[in-house]
CSV table of C-alpha atoms and ligand atoms in Angstrom, one decimal:
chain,number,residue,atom,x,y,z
D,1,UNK,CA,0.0,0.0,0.0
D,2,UNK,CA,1.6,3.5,-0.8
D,3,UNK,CA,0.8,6.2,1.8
D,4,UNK,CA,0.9,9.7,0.6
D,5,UNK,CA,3.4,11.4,2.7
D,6,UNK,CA,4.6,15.1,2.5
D,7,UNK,CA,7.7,14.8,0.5
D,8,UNK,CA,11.1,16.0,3.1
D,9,UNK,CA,13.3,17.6,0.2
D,10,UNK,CA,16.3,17.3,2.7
D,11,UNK,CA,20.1,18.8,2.1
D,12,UNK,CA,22.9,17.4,3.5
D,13,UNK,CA,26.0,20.4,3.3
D,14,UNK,CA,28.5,17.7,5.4
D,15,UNK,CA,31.9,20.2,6.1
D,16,UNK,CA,30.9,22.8,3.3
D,17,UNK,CA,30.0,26.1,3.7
D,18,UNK,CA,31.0,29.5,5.2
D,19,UNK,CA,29.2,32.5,6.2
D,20,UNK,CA,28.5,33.7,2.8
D,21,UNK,CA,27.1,30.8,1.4
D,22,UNK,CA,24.0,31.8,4.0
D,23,UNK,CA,22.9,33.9,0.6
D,24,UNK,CA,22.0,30.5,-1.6
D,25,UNK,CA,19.3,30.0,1.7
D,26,UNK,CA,18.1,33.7,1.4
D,27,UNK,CA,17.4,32.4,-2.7
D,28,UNK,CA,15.6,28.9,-1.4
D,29,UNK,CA,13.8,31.6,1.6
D,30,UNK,CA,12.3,34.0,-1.2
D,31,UNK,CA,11.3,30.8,-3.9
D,32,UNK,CA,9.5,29.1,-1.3
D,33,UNK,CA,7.6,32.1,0.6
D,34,UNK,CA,6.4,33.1,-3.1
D,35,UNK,CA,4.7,29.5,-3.2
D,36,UNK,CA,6.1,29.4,-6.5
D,37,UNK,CA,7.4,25.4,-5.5
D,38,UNK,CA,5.5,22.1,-5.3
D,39,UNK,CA,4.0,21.3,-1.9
D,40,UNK,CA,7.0,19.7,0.8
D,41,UNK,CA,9.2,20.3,3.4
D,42,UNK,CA,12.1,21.6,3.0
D,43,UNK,CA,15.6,21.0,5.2
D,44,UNK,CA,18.8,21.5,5.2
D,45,UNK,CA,21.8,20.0,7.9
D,46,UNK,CA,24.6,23.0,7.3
D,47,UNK,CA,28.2,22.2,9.2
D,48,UNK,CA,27.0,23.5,13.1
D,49,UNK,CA,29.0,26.7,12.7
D,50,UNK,CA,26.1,27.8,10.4
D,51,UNK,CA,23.1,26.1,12.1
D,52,UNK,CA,21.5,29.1,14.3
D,53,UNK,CA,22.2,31.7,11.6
D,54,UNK,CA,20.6,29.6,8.8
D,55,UNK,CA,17.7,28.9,11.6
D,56,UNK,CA,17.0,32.4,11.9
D,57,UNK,CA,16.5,33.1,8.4
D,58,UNK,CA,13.2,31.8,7.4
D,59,UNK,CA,10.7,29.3,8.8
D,60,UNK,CA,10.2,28.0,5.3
D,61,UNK,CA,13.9,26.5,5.5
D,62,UNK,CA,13.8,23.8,8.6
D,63,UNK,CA,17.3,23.0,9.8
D,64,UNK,CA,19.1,20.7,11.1
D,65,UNK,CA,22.6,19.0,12.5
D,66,UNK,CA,24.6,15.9,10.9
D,67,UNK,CA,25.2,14.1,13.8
D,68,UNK,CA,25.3,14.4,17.6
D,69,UNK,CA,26.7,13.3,20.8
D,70,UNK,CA,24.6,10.7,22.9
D,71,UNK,CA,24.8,12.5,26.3
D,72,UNK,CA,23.3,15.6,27.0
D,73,UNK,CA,25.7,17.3,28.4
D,74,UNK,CA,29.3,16.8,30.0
D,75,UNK,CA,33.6,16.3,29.7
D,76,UNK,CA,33.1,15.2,25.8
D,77,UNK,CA,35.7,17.9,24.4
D,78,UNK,CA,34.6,18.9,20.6
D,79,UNK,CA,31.2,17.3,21.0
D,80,UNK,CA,27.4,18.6,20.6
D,81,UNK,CA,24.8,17.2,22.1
D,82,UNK,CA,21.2,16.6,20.7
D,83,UNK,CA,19.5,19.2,23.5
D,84,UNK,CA,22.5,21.8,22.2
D,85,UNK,CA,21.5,21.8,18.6
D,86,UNK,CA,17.9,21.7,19.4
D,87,UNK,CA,18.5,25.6,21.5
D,88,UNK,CA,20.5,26.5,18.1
D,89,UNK,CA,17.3,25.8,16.0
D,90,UNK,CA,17.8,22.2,14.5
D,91,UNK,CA,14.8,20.2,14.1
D,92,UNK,CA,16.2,17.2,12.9
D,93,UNK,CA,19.4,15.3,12.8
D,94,UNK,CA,21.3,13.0,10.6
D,95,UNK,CA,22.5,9.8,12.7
D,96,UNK,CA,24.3,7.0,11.1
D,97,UNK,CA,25.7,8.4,7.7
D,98,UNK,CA,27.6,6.2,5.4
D,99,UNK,CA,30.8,8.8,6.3
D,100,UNK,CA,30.7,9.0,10.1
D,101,UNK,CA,30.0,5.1,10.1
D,102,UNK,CA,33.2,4.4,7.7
D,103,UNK,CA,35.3,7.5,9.4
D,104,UNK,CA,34.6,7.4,13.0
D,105,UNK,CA,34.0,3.5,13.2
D,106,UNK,CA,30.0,4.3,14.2
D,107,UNK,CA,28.3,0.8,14.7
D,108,UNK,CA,24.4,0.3,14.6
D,109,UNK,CA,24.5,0.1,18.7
D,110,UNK,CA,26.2,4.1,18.7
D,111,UNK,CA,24.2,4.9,15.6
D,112,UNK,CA,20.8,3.7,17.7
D,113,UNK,CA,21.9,5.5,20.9
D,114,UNK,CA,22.0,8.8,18.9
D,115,UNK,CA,19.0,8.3,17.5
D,116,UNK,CA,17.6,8.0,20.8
D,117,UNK,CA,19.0,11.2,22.3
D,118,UNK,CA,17.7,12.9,19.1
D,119,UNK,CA,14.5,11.9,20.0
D,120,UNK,CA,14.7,12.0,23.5
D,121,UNK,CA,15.6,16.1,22.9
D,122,UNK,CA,12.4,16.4,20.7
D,123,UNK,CA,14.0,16.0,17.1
D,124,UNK,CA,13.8,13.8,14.4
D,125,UNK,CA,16.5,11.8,13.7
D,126,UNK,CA,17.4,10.8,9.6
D,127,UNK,CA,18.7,7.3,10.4
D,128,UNK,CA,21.0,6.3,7.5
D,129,UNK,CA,21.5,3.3,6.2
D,130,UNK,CA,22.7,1.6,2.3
D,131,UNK,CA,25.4,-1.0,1.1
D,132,UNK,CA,29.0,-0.9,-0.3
D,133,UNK,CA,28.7,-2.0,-3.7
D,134,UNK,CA,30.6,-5.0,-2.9
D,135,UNK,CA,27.5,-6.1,-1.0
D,136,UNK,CA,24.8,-4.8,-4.0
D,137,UNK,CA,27.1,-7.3,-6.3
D,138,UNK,CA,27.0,-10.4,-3.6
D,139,UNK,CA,22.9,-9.8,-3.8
D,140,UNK,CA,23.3,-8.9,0.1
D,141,UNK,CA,21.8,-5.4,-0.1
D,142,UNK,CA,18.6,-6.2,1.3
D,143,UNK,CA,19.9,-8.1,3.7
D,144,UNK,CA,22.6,-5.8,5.2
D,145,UNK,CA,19.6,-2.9,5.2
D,146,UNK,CA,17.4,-4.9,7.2
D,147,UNK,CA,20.9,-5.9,9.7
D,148,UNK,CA,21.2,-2.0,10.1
D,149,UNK,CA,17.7,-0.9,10.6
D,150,UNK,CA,17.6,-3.8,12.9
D,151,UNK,CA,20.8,-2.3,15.4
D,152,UNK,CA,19.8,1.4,14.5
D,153,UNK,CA,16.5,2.2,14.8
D,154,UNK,CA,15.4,2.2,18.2
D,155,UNK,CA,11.7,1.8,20.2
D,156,UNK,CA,8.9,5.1,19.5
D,157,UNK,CA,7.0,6.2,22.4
D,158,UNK,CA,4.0,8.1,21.9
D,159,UNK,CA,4.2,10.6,18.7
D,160,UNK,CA,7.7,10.0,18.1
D,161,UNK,CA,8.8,10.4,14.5
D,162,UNK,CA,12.0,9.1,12.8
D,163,UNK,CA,13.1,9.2,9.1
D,164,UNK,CA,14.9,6.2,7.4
D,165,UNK,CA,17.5,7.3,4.6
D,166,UNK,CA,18.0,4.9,1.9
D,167,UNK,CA,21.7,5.8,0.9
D,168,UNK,CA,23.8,3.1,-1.2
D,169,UNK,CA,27.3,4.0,0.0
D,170,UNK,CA,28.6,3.8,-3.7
D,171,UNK,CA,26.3,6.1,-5.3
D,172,UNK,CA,27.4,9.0,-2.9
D,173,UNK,CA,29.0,11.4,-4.6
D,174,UNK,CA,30.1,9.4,-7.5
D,175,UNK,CA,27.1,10.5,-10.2
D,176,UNK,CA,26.1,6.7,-10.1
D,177,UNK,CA,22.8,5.5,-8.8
D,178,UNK,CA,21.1,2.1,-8.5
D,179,UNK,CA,18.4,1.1,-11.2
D,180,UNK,CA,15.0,2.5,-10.7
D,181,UNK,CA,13.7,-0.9,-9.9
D,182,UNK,CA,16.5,-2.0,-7.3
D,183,UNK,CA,15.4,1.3,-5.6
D,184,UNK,CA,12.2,0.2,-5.8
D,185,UNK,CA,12.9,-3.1,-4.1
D,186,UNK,CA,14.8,-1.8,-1.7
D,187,UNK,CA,12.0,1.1,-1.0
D,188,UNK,CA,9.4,-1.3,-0.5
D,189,UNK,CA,11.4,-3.8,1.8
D,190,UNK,CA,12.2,-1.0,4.4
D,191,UNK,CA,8.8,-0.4,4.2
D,192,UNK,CA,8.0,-3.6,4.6
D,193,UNK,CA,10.6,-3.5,7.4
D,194,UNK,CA,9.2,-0.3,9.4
D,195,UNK,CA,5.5,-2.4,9.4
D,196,UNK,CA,6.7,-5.4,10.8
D,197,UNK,CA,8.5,-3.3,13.4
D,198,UNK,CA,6.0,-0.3,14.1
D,199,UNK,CA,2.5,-1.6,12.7
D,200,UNK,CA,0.3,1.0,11.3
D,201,UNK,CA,2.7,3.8,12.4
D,202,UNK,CA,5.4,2.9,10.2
D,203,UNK,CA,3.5,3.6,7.0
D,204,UNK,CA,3.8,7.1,7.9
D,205,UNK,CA,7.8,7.2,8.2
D,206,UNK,CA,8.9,9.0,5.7
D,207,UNK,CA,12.1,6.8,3.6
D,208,UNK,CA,14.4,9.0,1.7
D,209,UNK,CA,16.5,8.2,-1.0
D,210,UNK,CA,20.2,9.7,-1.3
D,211,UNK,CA,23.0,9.0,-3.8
D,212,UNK,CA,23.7,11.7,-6.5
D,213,UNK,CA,20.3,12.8,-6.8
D,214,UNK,CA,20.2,15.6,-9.0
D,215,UNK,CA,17.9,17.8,-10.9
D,216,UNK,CA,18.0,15.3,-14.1
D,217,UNK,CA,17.2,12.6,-12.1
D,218,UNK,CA,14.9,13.7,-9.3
D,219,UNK,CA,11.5,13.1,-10.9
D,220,UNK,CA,12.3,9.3,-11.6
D,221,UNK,CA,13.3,9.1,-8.7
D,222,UNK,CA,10.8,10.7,-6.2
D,223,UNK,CA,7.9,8.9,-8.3
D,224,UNK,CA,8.9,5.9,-7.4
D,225,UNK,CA,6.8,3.9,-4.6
D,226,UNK,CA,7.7,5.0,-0.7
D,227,UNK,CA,10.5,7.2,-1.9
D,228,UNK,CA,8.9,10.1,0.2
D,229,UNK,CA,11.9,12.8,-0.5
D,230,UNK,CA,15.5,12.7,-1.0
D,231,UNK,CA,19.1,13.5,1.0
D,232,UNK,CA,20.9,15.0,-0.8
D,233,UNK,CA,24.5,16.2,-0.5
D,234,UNK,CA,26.3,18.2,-3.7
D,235,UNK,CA,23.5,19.4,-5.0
D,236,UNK,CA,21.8,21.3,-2.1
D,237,UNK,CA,24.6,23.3,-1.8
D,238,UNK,CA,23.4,26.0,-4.6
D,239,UNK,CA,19.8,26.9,-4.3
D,240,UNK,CA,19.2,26.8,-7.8
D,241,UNK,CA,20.0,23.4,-7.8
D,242,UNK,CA,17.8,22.3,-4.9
D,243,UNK,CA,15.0,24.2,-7.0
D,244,UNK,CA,15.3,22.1,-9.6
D,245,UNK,CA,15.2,19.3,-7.5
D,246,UNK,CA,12.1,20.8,-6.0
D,247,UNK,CA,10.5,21.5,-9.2
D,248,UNK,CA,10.1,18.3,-10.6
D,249,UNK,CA,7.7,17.1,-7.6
D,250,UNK,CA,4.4,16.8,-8.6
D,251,UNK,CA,5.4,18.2,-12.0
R,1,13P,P1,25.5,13.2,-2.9
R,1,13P,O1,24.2,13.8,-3.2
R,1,13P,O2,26.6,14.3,-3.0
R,1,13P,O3,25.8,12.0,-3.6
R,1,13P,O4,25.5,12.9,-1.3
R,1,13P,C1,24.5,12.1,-0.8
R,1,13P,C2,24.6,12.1,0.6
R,1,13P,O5,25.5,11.5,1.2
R,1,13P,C3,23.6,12.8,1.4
R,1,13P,O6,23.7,12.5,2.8
């Protein structure tokens, strides 16, 4: 069964951006308080040096961080916590990326636990998951999916909301991207997934697709069954971009 969700157009900066790259959000502010774009919600995870300026700009932009620290508060040196980048206007964060699980050695268990603390500070968290193409050729994709929304996802209490992100590793940043029907398959089994899990709730999680998602390709790909928006890293750093992106829902 597919659900009509609100699509989350979400942009993922990772360590790009200074101060005066706050001016491709004033563009995205004024396109999408002139309701000249398709009907979504709109997000984007700058590095944290940006997040309360970009916040402050326009409630049309939601923001949020790209990772976070699992305690609240205490002698963690150079970490944030979840309750910190909620005060500096994040809504959401990412947890679990393909980069901080291959550069900082983050196993489902940590990737879980800062999930939890997202939601345990009143955001949502984007829980990542995909497979090394290695794994895509052995026909273990699914499998490994299912192995990491198994350790990373943790229990919901009451209204809690999460977002899954559907990101093969070997598509990121490389222009590739699977075939419309593996992302299909893949689609429907973490759907699949979030029902066995969550029951009637999980047909309302919303499952992203990220991997070199582009203007060309965006309306293939965000037509196709529970893809309910995309993360997307290189092209949501220029506005006009992300427009494009934007522009081809619904159209
Ligand atoms: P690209 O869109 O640059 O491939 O990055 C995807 C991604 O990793 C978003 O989190």
């Amino acid at each position: 069964m597919t659900h009509k969700l609100t699509p989350l157009i979400a942009g993922n900066w990772k360590m790009n951006g200074l101060v005066n790259e706050l001016s491709q959000i004033e563009t995205l502010c004024d396109a999408l308080k002139n309701k000249t774009t398709p009907e979504c919600d709109v997000l984007i995870c700058p590095p944290v040096t940006l997040l309360s300026q970009m916040s402050a700009m326009c409630s049309e932009v939601l923001t949020g961080a790209q990772d976070c620290h699992v305690a609240t508060s205490g002698a963690h040196t150079g970490d944030i916590s979840a309750q910190m980048l909620a005060d500096a206007g994040a809504s959401y964060i990412i947890v679990g990326h393909s980069e901080r699980r291959a550069d900082h050695h983050e196993t489902d268990g940590l990737v879980n636990a800062k999930a939890k603390s997202a939601l345990d500070a009143g955001l949502v968290p984007i829980i990542c998951v995909g497979e090394t193409h290695a794994e895509r050729l052995g026909a273990l994709a699914i499998t490994v999916v299912e192995q990491q929304l198994n350790g990373s996802v943790p229990d919901l209490e009451g209204r809690q909301v999460i977002v899954i992100a559907y990101e093969p590793v070997w598509a990121i940043g490389t222009g590739l991207v699977p075939d419309e029907n593996d992302i299909k398959t893949m689609h429907a089994a973490i759907r699949e997934w979030l029902i066995n899990r969550f029951g009637d709730n999980g047909i309302a999680v919303r499952i992203l697709y990220g991997g070199s998602l582009k203007p060309s390709n965006a309306k293939e790909i965000l037509t196709i069954p529970h893809v309910n928006g995309g993360l997307i890293g290189g092209a949501s750093l220029k506005a006009d971009d992300l427009l494009g992106i934007i522009n081809t829902i619904g159209a």
